[in-house]
Tab-separated table of C-alpha atoms in Angstrom:
chain	number	residue	atom	x	y	z
A	1	MET	CA	56.324	-11.410	-58.952
A	2	GLU	CA	57.891	-14.483	-60.513
A	3	LYS	CA	59.173	-17.412	-58.498
A	4	LEU	CA	62.450	-19.266	-58.651
A	5	SER	CA	62.754	-23.015	-59.096
A	6	GLY	CA	63.937	-25.148	-56.207
A	7	LYS	CA	67.162	-25.853	-58.116
A	8	ASP	CA	67.799	-22.116	-58.642
A	9	LYS	CA	67.329	-21.478	-54.927
A	10	GLU	CA	69.684	-24.330	-54.041
A	11	LEU	CA	72.401	-23.057	-56.407
A	12	ILE	CA	72.087	-19.457	-55.222
A	13	ARG	CA	72.134	-20.364	-51.527
A	14	GLY	CA	75.086	-22.708	-51.976
A	15	SER	CA	77.190	-20.113	-53.761
A	16	TRP	CA	76.174	-17.287	-51.443
A	17	GLU	CA	77.148	-19.332	-48.399
A	18	SER	CA	80.820	-18.722	-49.129
A	19	LEU	CA	80.484	-15.223	-50.613
A	20	GLY	CA	78.079	-13.817	-48.059
A	21	LYS	CA	80.499	-14.240	-45.170
A	22	ASN	CA	82.801	-11.514	-46.481
A	23	LYS	CA	80.569	-9.344	-48.653
A	24	VAL	CA	82.500	-6.112	-49.152
A	25	PRO	CA	85.485	-7.480	-51.138
A	26	HIS	CA	83.068	-9.197	-53.516
A	27	GLY	CA	81.075	-5.987	-53.838
A	28	VAL	CA	84.290	-4.121	-54.624
A	29	ILE	CA	84.958	-6.527	-57.485
A	30	MET	CA	81.442	-5.933	-58.728
A	31	PHE	CA	81.607	-2.128	-58.613
A	32	SER	CA	85.103	-2.002	-60.052
A	33	ARG	CA	83.753	-3.977	-62.996
A	34	LEU	CA	80.661	-1.764	-63.204
A	35	PHE	CA	82.782	1.375	-63.521
A	36	GLU	CA	85.005	-0.342	-66.086
A	37	LEU	CA	81.972	-1.260	-68.199
A	38	ASP	CA	80.218	2.090	-67.817
A	39	PRO	CA	82.519	4.860	-66.528
A	40	ALA	CA	79.673	7.361	-66.985
A	41	LEU	CA	77.984	5.864	-63.915
A	42	LEU	CA	80.780	7.333	-61.824
A	43	SER	CA	79.398	10.776	-62.649
A	44	LEU	CA	76.362	9.998	-60.484
A	45	PHE	CA	78.715	10.418	-57.528
A	46	ASN	CA	80.296	13.742	-58.498
A	47	TYR	CA	78.324	15.872	-56.049
A	48	ASN	CA	79.741	19.412	-56.271
A	49	THR	CA	83.159	18.396	-57.550
A	50	ASN	CA	83.906	18.786	-61.240
A	51	CYS	CA	85.866	15.602	-61.816
A	52	GLY	CA	88.564	15.635	-64.427
A	53	SER	CA	89.429	11.985	-63.847
A	54	THR	CA	88.165	8.878	-62.115
A	55	GLN	CA	90.660	9.432	-59.314
A	56	ASP	CA	89.400	13.014	-58.801
A	57	CYS	CA	85.862	11.690	-58.401
A	58	LEU	CA	86.891	8.880	-56.101
A	59	SER	CA	88.761	11.246	-53.811
A	60	SER	CA	86.322	14.187	-53.881
A	61	PRO	CA	85.648	15.632	-50.401
A	62	GLU	CA	81.896	15.315	-50.882
A	63	PHE	CA	82.082	11.660	-51.713
A	64	LEU	CA	84.608	10.962	-48.977
A	65	ASP	CA	82.180	12.563	-46.532
A	66	HIS	CA	79.419	10.340	-47.870
A	67	VAL	CA	81.605	7.254	-47.565
A	68	THR	CA	82.779	7.997	-44.034
A	69	LYS	CA	79.178	8.006	-42.820
A	70	VAL	CA	79.515	4.230	-42.896
A	71	ARG	CA	81.878	3.940	-39.924
A	72	SER	CA	82.173	0.179	-39.865
A	73	LEU	CA	84.005	0.089	-43.180
A	74	SER	CA	87.741	0.079	-43.491
A	75	HIS	CA	89.365	3.295	-44.694
A	76	LYS	CA	92.098	1.292	-46.392
A	77	CYS	CA	92.407	2.036	-50.085
A	78	ILE	CA	93.167	-0.437	-52.814
A	79	TYR	CA	95.080	0.688	-55.882
A	80	ARG	CA	94.832	-0.792	-59.374
A	81	GLY	CA	97.840	0.589	-61.195
A	82	ASN	CA	97.876	4.238	-60.189
A	83	GLU	CA	94.118	4.482	-59.797
A	84	LEU	CA	92.441	4.657	-56.415
A	85	VAL	CA	89.614	2.138	-56.501
A	86	ASN	CA	88.134	1.658	-53.080
A	87	THR	CA	87.231	5.102	-51.759
A	88	ILE	CA	83.910	4.938	-53.558
A	89	ASN	CA	83.637	1.197	-53.851
A	90	LEU	CA	83.675	0.252	-50.153
A	91	TYR	CA	80.483	2.140	-49.449
A	92	LEU	CA	78.740	1.013	-52.633
A	93	ALA	CA	79.942	-2.536	-52.220
A	94	SER	CA	78.501	-2.782	-48.738
A	95	GLN	CA	75.156	-1.357	-49.857
A	96	VAL	CA	74.668	-3.494	-52.950
A	97	MET	CA	75.777	-6.621	-51.123
A	98	LEU	CA	73.153	-5.959	-48.442
A	99	VAL	CA	70.482	-5.882	-51.156
A	100	ILE	CA	71.788	-9.128	-52.654
A	101	ASP	CA	71.925	-10.653	-49.171
A	102	ALA	CA	68.305	-9.648	-48.551
A	103	ALA	CA	67.238	-11.254	-51.829
A	104	VAL	CA	69.132	-14.460	-51.071
A	105	ASN	CA	67.664	-14.601	-47.562
A	106	HIS	CA	64.145	-14.211	-48.982
A	107	LEU	CA	64.378	-16.621	-51.922
A	108	ASP	CA	61.313	-18.500	-50.704
A	109	ASP	CA	59.312	-15.281	-50.534
A	110	LEU	CA	60.847	-12.635	-52.798
A	111	HIS	CA	57.405	-10.998	-52.853
A	112	SER	CA	58.045	-9.872	-49.257
A	113	LEU	CA	60.762	-7.560	-50.650
A	114	GLU	CA	58.415	-5.891	-53.144
A	115	ASP	CA	57.992	-2.594	-51.245
A	116	PHE	CA	61.712	-2.419	-50.475
A	117	LEU	CA	62.639	-3.017	-54.135
A	118	LEU	CA	60.028	-0.558	-55.438
A	119	ASN	CA	61.488	2.083	-53.118
A	120	LEU	CA	65.011	1.202	-54.219
A	121	GLY	CA	63.950	1.688	-57.842
A	122	ARG	CA	62.456	5.081	-56.960
A	123	LYS	CA	65.688	6.137	-55.266
A	124	HIS	CA	67.738	5.097	-58.275
A	125	GLN	CA	65.461	7.015	-60.632
A	126	ALA	CA	65.667	10.094	-58.412
A	127	VAL	CA	69.465	10.213	-58.602
A	128	GLY	CA	69.581	9.757	-62.368
A	129	VAL	CA	70.209	6.035	-62.800
A	130	THR	CA	68.615	4.728	-65.993
A	131	THR	CA	66.963	1.341	-66.243
A	132	GLN	CA	69.563	0.458	-68.899
A	133	SER	CA	72.174	0.627	-66.134
A	134	PHE	CA	70.464	-2.280	-64.376
A	135	ALA	CA	71.704	-4.582	-67.168
A	136	VAL	CA	75.301	-3.425	-66.621
A	137	VAL	CA	74.906	-4.068	-62.892
A	138	GLY	CA	73.670	-7.576	-63.700
A	139	GLU	CA	76.671	-8.175	-65.935
A	140	SER	CA	78.937	-6.923	-63.135
A	141	LEU	CA	77.219	-9.243	-60.658
A	142	LEU	CA	77.855	-12.250	-62.890
A	143	TYR	CA	81.470	-11.135	-63.379
A	144	MET	CA	81.941	-10.936	-59.602
A	145	LEU	CA	80.451	-14.389	-59.148
A	146	GLN	CA	82.717	-15.824	-61.828
A	147	CYS	CA	85.831	-14.207	-60.324
A	148	SER	CA	84.944	-15.104	-56.751
A	149	LEU	CA	83.711	-18.652	-57.283
A	150	GLY	CA	86.239	-19.761	-59.893
A	151	GLN	CA	85.553	-23.321	-61.052
A	152	ALA	CA	82.403	-23.502	-58.940
A	153	TYR	CA	80.856	-20.955	-61.312
A	154	THR	CA	78.812	-22.941	-63.825
A	155	ALA	CA	76.303	-22.141	-66.549
A	156	ALA	CA	73.470	-23.396	-64.322
A	157	LEU	CA	74.649	-21.221	-61.438
A	158	SER	CA	74.937	-18.206	-63.706
A	159	GLN	CA	71.379	-18.766	-64.965
A	160	ALA	CA	70.036	-19.158	-61.414
A	161	TRP	CA	71.567	-15.830	-60.364
A	162	LEU	CA	70.337	-14.210	-63.554
A	163	ASN	CA	66.813	-15.480	-62.822
A	164	MET	CA	66.904	-13.990	-59.329
A	165	TYR	CA	68.421	-10.730	-60.550
A	166	SER	CA	65.697	-10.457	-63.210
A	167	ILE	CA	63.021	-10.667	-60.518
A	168	VAL	CA	64.773	-8.014	-58.425
A	169	VAL	CA	65.248	-5.702	-61.417
A	170	ALA	CA	61.625	-6.112	-62.509
A	171	ALA	CA	60.453	-4.806	-59.120
A	172	MET	CA	63.036	-2.015	-59.072
A	173	SER	CA	62.027	-1.022	-62.606
A	174	ARG	CA	58.382	-0.744	-61.535
A	175	GLY	CA	59.474	1.584	-58.716
A	176	TRP	CA	61.704	3.522	-61.095
A	177	ALA	CA	58.821	3.998	-63.562
A	178	LYS	CA	56.364	4.926	-60.823
A	179	ASN	CA	58.739	7.618	-59.552
A	180	GLY	CA	59.039	9.018	-63.074
A	181	GLU	CA	55.232	9.125	-63.383
A	182	ASP	CA	54.940	10.926	-60.041
A	183	LYS	CA	57.434	13.575	-61.210
A	184	ALA	CA	55.493	14.088	-64.451
A	185	ASP	CA	52.250	14.814	-62.562
């Protein structure tokens, strides 16, 4: 597993200090952007509902049941135009932000997250996520950072986060591939 430079770690920690205190809204920005960039990813959350629209998927009983298993999250919905955004995004936002938080908290020893990230890659492969989707997630992460940090978002900061994300995705991709091999056996 690759290592980050001291400067990368400093930039990531400094930016995460403000974002990490209130993770879910930043995760919502990230997942809203993800579904804008690749609406097909929303279909991974259809369960038994045949969704005719994004709003149908976001408000499906199966997904609402899945979301409400995370009791600590607010049930408040955010609307963008007429589209319900947060039913799905609150749960996802909290989960992805926990992974980012774990990576940031282990910057000095990202290798310690190897088993966790391999397993996360396996889980993503099992539910139909492609490795190409990891790039869209990375783009959404950078978008969230840019929106949330404003003028504090610099080219060096973007590159530092991209370096960390590349390490995380490399481990997840190994888990994803391993799961695919296991299924082929």
